[in-house]
XYZ file of N, CA and C in Angstrom:
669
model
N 97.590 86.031 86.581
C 96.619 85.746 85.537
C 96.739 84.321 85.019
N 97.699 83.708 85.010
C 97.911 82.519 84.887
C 97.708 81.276 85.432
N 97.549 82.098 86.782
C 96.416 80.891 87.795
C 95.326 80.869 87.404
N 95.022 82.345 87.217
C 93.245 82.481 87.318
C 92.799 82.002 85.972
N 93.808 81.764 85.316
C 92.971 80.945 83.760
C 92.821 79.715 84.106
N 93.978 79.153 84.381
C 93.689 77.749 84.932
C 92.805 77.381 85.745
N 92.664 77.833 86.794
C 91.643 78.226 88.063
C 90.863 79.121 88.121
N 89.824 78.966 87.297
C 88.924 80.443 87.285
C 87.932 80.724 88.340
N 88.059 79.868 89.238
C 87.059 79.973 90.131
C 87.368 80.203 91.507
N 88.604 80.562 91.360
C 89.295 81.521 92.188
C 89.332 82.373 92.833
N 88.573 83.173 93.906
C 88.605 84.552 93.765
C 89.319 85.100 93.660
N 89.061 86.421 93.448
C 89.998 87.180 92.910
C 90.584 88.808 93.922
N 91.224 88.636 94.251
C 91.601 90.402 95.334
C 92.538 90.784 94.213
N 92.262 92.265 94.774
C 93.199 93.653 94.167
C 94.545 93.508 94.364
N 94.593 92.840 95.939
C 96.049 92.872 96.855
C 96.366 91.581 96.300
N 96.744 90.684 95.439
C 96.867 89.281 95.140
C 98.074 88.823 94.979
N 99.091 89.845 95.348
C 100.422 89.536 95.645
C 100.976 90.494 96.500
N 101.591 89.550 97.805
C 102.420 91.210 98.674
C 103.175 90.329 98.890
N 104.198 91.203 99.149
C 105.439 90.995 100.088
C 105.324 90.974 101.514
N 105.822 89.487 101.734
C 105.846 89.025 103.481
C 106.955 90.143 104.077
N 106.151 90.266 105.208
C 106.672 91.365 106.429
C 108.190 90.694 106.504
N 109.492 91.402 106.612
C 110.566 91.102 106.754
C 111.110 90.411 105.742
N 110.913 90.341 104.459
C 111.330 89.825 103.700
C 111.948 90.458 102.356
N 112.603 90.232 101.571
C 112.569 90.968 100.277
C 112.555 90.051 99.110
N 112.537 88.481 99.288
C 112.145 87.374 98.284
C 110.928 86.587 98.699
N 110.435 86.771 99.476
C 109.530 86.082 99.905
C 107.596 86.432 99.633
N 106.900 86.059 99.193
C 105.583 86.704 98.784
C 104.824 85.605 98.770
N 103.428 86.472 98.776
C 102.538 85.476 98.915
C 100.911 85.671 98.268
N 100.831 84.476 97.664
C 98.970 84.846 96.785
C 97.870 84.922 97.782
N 97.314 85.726 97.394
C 96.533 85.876 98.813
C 95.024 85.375 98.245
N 94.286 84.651 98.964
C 92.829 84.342 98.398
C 91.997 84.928 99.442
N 92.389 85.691 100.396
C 91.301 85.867 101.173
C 92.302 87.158 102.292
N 91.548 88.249 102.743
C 92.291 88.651 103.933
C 91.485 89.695 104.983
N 91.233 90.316 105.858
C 90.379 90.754 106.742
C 90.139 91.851 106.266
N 90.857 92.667 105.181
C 90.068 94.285 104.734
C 89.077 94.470 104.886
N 88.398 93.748 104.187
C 86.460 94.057 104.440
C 86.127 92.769 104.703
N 84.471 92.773 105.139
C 83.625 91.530 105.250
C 83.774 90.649 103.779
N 84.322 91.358 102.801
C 83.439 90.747 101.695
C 85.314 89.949 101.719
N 86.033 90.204 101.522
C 87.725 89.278 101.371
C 88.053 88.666 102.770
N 87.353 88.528 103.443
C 87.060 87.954 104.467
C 86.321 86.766 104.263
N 85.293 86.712 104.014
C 84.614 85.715 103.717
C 84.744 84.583 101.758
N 85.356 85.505 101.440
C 85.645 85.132 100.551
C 85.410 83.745 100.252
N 84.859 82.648 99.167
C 85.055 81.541 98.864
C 85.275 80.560 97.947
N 86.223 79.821 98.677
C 87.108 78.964 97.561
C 87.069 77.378 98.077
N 86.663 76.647 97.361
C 86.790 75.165 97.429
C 87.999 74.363 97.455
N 87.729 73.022 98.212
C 89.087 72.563 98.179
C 89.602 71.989 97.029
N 88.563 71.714 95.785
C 89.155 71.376 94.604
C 89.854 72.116 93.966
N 89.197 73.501 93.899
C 90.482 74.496 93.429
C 91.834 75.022 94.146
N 91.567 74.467 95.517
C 92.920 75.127 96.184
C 93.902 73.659 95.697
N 93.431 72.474 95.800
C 94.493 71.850 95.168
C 94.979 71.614 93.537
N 94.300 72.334 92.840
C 94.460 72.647 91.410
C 95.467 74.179 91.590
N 95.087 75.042 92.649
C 96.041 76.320 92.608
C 96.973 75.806 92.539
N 97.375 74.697 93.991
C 99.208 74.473 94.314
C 99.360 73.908 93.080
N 98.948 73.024 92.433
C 99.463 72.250 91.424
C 100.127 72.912 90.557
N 99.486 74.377 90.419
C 99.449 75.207 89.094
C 100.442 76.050 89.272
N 100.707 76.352 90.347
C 102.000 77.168 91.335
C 102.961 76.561 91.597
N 102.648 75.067 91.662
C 104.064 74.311 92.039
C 104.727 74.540 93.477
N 103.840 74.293 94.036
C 104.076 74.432 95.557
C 104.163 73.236 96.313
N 104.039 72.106 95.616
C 103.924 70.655 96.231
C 103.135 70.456 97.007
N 103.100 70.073 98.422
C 102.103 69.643 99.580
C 101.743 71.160 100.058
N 102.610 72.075 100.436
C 102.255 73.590 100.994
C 100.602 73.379 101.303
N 100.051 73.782 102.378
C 98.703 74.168 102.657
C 98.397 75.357 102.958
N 97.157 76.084 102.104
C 97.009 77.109 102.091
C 96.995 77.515 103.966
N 97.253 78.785 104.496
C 97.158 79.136 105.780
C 96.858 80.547 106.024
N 96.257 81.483 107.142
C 96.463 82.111 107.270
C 97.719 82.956 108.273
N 98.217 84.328 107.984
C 99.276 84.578 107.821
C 98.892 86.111 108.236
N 99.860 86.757 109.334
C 99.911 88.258 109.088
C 100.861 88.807 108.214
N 100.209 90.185 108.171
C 101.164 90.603 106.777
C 100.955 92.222 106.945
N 101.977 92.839 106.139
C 101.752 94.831 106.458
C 101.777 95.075 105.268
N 101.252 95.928 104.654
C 100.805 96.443 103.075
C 102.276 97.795 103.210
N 103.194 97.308 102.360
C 104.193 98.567 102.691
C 103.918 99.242 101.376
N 103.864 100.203 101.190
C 103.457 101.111 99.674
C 104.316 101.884 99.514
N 104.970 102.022 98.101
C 106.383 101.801 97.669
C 106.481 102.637 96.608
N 104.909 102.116 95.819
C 105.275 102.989 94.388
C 103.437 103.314 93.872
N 102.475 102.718 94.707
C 101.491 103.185 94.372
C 100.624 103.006 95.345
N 99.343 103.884 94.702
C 98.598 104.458 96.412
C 97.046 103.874 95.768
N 96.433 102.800 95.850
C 95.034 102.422 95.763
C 94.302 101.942 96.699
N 93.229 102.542 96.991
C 92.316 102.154 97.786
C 92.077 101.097 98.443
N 91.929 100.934 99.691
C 91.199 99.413 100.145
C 90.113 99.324 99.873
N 89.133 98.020 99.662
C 88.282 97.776 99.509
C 87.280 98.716 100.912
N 87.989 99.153 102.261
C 86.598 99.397 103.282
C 86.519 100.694 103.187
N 87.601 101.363 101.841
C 87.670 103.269 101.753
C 87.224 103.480 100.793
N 86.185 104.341 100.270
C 85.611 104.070 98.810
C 86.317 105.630 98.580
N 87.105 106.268 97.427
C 87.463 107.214 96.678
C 86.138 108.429 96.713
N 87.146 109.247 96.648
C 86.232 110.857 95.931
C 85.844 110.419 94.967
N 84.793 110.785 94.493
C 84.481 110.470 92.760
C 85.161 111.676 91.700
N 85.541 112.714 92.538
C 86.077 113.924 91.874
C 87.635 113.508 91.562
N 88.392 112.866 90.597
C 89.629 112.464 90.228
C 90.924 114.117 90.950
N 91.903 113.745 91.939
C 92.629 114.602 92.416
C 93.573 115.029 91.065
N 93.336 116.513 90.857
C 94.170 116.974 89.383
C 95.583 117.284 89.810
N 95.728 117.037 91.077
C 97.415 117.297 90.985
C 98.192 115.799 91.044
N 98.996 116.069 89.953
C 100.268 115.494 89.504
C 101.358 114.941 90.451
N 101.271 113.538 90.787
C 102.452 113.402 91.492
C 104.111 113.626 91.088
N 105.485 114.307 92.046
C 106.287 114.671 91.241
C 107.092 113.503 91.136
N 107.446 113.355 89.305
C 108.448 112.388 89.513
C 109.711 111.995 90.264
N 109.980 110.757 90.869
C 111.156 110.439 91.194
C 111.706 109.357 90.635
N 113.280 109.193 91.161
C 114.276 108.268 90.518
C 114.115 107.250 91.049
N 114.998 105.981 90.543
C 114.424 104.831 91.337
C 115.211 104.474 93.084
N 116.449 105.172 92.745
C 116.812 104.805 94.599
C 117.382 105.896 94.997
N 116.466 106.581 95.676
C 116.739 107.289 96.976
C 117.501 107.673 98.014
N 118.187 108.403 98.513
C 119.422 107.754 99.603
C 119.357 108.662 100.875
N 118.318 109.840 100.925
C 117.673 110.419 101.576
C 116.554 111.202 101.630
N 115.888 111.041 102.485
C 114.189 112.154 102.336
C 113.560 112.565 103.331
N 112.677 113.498 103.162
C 112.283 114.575 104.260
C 110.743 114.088 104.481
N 110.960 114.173 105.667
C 108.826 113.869 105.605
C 109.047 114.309 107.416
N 107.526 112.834 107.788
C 107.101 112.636 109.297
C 108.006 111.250 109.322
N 108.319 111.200 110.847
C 108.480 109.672 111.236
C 107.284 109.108 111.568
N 106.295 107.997 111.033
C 105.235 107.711 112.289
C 105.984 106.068 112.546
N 106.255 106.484 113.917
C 106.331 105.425 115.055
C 105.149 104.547 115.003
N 104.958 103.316 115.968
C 104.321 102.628 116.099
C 102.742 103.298 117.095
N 103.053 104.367 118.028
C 102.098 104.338 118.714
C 101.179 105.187 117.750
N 101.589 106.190 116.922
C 100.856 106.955 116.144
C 100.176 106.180 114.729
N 100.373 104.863 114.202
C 99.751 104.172 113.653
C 98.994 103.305 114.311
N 98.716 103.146 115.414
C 97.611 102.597 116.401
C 96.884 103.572 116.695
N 97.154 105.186 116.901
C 95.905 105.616 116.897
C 95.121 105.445 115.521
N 95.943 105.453 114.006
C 95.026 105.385 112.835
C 94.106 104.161 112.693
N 95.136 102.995 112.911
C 94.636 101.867 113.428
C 93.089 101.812 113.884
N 93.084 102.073 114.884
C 92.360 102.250 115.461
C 90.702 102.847 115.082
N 90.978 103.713 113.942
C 89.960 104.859 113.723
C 89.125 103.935 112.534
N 90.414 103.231 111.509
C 90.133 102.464 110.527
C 89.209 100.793 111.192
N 89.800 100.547 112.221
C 89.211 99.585 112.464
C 87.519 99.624 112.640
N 87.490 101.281 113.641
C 85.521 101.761 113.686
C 85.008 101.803 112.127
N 85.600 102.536 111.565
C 85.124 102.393 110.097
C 85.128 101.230 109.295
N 85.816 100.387 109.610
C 85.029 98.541 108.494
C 84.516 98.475 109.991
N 84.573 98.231 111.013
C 83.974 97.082 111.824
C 82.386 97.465 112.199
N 82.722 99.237 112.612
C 81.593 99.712 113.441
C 81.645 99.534 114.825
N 83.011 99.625 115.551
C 82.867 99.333 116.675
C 84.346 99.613 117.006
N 84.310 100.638 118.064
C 85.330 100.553 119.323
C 86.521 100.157 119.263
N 87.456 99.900 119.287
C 88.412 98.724 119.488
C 88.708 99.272 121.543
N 88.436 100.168 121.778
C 88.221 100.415 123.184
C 87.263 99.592 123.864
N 85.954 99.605 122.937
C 84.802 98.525 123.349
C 85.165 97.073 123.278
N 86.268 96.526 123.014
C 86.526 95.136 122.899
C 87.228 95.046 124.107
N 87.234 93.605 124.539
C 87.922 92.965 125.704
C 89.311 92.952 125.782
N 89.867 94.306 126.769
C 91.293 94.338 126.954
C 92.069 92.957 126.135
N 91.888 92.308 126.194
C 92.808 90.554 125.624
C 92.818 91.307 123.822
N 91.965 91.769 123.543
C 91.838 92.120 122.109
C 92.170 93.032 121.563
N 92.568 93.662 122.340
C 92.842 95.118 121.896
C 94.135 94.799 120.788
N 94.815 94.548 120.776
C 96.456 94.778 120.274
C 96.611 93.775 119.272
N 95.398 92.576 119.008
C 95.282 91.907 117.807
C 94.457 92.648 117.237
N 93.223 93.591 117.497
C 92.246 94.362 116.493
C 93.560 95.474 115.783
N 93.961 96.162 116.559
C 94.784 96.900 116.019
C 96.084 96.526 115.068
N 96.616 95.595 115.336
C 97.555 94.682 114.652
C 96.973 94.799 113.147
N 95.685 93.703 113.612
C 95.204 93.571 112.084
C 94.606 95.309 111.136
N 94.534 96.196 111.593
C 94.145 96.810 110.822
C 96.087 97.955 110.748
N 96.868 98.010 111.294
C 97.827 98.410 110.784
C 98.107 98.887 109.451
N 98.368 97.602 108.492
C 98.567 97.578 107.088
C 97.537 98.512 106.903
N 96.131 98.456 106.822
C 95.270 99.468 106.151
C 95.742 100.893 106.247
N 96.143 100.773 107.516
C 96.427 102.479 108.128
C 97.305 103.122 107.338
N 98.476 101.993 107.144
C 99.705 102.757 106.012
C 99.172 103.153 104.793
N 98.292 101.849 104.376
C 97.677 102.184 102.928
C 97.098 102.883 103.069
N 96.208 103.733 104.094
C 95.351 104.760 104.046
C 95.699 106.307 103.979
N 96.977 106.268 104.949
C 97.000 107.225 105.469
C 96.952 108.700 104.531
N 98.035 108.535 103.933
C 98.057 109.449 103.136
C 97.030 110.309 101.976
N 96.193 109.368 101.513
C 94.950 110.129 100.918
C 94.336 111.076 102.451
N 93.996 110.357 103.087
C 93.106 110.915 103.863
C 94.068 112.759 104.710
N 95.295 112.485 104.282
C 96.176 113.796 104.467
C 95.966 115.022 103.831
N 96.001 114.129 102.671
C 95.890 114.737 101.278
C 95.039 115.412 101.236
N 93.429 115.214 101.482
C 92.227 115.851 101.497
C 92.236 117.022 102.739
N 93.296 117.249 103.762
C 92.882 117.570 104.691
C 94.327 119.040 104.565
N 94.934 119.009 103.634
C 95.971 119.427 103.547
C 96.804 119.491 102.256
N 95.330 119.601 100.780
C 95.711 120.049 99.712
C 96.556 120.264 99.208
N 97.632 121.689 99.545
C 98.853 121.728 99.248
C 99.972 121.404 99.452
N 100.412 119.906 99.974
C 101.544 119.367 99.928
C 101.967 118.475 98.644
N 103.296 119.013 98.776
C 103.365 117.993 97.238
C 103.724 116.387 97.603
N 102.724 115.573 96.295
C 102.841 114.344 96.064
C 103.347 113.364 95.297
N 104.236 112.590 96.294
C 105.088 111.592 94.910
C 104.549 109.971 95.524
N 104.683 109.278 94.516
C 104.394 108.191 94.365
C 104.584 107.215 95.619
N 105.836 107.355 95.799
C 106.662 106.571 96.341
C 106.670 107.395 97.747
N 105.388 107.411 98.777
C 104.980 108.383 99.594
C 104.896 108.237 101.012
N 105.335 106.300 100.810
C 105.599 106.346 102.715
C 106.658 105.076 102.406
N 107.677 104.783 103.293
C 108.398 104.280 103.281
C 108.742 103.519 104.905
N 109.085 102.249 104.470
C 109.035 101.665 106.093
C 111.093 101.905 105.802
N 111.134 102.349 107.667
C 112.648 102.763 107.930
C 113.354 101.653 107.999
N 114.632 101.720 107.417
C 115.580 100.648 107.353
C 116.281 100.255 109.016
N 115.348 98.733 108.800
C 115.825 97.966 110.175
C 114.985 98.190 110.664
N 113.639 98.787 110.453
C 112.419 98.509 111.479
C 111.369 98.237 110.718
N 110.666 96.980 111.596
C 109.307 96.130 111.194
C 107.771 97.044 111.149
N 107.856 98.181 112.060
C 107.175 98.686 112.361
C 107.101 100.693 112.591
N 108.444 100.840 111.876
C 108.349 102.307 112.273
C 108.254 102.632 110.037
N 107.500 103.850 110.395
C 107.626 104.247 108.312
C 107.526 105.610 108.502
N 107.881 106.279 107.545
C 107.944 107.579 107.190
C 107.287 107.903 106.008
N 106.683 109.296 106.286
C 105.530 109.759 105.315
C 106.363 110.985 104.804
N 107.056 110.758 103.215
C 108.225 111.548 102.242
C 107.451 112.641 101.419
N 108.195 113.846 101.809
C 107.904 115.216 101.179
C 108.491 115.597 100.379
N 109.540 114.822 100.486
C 110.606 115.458 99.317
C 111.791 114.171 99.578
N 112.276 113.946 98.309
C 113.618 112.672 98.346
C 115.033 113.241 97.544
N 115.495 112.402 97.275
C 117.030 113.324 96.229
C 116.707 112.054 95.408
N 115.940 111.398 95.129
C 116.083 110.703 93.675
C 115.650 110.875 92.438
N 115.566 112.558 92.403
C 115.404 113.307 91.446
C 114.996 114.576 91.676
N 115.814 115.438 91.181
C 115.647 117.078 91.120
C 114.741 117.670 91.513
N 113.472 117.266 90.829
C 112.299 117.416 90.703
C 111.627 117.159 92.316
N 111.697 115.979 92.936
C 111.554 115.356 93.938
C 112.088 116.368 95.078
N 113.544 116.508 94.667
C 114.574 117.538 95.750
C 114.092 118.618 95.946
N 113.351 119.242 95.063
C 112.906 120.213 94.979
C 111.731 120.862 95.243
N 110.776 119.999 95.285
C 109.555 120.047 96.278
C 109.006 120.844 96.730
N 107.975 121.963 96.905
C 107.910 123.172 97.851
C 106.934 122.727 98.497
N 107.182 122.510 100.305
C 106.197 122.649 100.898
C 106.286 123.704 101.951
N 104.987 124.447 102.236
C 104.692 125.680 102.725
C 104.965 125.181 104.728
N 105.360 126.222 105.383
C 105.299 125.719 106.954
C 104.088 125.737 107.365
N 102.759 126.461 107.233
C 101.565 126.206 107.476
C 101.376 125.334 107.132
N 101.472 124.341 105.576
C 100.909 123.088 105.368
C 101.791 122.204 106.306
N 102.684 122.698 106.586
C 103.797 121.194 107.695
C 103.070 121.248 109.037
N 103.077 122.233 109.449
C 101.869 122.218 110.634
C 100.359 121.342 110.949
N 99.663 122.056 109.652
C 98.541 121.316 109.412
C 98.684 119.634 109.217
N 99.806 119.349 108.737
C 100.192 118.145 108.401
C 100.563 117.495 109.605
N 101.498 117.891 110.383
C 101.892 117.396 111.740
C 100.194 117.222 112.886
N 99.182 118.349 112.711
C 98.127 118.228 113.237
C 97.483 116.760 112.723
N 96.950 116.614 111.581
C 96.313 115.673 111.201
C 96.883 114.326 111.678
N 98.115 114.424 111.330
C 99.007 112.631 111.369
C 98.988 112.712 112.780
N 98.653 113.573 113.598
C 98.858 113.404 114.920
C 100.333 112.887 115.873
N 101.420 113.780 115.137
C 102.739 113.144 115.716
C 103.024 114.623 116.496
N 102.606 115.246 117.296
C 103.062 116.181 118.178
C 103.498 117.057 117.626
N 104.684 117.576 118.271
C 105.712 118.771 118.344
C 106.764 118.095 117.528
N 106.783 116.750 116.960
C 108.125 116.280 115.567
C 107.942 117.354 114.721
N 109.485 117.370 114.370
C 109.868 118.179 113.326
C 109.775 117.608 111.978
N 109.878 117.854 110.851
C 109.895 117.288 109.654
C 111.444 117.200 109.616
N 111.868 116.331 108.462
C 113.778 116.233 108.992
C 114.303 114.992 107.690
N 115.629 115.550 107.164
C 115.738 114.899 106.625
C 116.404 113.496 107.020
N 116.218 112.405 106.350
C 116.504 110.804 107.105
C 117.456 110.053 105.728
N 118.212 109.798 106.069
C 118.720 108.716 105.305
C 118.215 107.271 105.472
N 117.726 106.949 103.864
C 117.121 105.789 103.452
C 117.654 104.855 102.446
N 116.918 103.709 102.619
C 117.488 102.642 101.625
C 116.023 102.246 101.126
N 115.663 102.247 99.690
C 114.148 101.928 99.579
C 114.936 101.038 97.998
């Protein structure tokens, strides 16, 4: 907010601070990024991008573009290319503690977030990522990754009502860039530990996320 007073002519995204992939001090303001057509095109002049650094204290730095993965940690909001139920979901996510040291969910691997990938990409683009030129395939999908994590889980949710929901609902695995787990239950609080989910809903759940014959299982984590 302190840019954007100074710089009001700024645009403005929802996502306007993430954390760089592999990092845990490192972040970045984002003025623009491929979610939809509209933060995509986004526009900003070069008078204000050199009034931003000034205002940020970034010295020479030039703005660039950059890949990046949306890891969701502690809250679950929409992308701009998924528009919400208008019907507000009345169940209560269960509280948890702040660190974790093990939890039960799905693993999704890398190939099973390329199929979501994938599905998200037809829905903003309108098109295939099969229909694109072999050379493209694995940058279309790349770039829509992050959405997939941020997505995934509502779209579970609707499909599989009774599982219980906590905040803190997918987690990328310690020491991998690319593998995350979708948490049913954690030990960073009772409440959390305690969790009831039904084996028909784990089923239905394993159907939707599309991870096979995996078991649900508990994993030791560092979040």
């Amino acid at each position: 907010m302190k840019v954007y007073r100074r710089v009001p002519g700024l645009p403005r995204l929802r996502r306007r601070i993430i954390l760089m992939d592999g990092s845990t001090t490192t972040y970045m303001f984002a003025l623009k990024d491929d979610s939809s057509p509209e933060a995509l095109k986004a526009e900003v002049s070069e008078e204000n991008l050199k009034k931003m650094a000034e205002v940020l204290g970034v010295g020479d730095q030039k703005p660039n573009w950059y890949r990046v993965i949306f890891i969701v940690m502690t809250l679950y909001a929409f992308p701009p290319s998924i528009k919400p139920s208008r019907r507000r979901s009345k169940v209560a996510a269960i509280p948890q503690g702040p660190n974790p040291t093990r939890a039960f969910g799905y693993i999704l691997y890398y190939d099973c977030l390329k199929v979501w990938a994938a599905r998200f990409y037809e829905e903003l683009h309108g098109v295939k990522v099969s229909s694109l030129p072999e050379a493209e395939h694995e940058e279309a999908l790349s770039s829509m990754i992050g959405t997939a994590v941020y997505s995934i889980p509502m779209k579970v949710y609707r499909r599989v009502p009774g599982l219980p929901r906590l905040r803190r609902r997918i987690i990328l695995m310690e020491g991998s860039t690319m593998t995350y787990m979708f948490v049913l239950k954690d030990d960073s609080s009772l409440a959390a530990l305690k969790a009831k989910v039904s084996e028909e809903d784990l089923k239905k759940m394993a159907e939707v996320l599309g991870v096979g014959d995996q078991k649900p299982n508990w994993y030791r984590v560092s979040v």
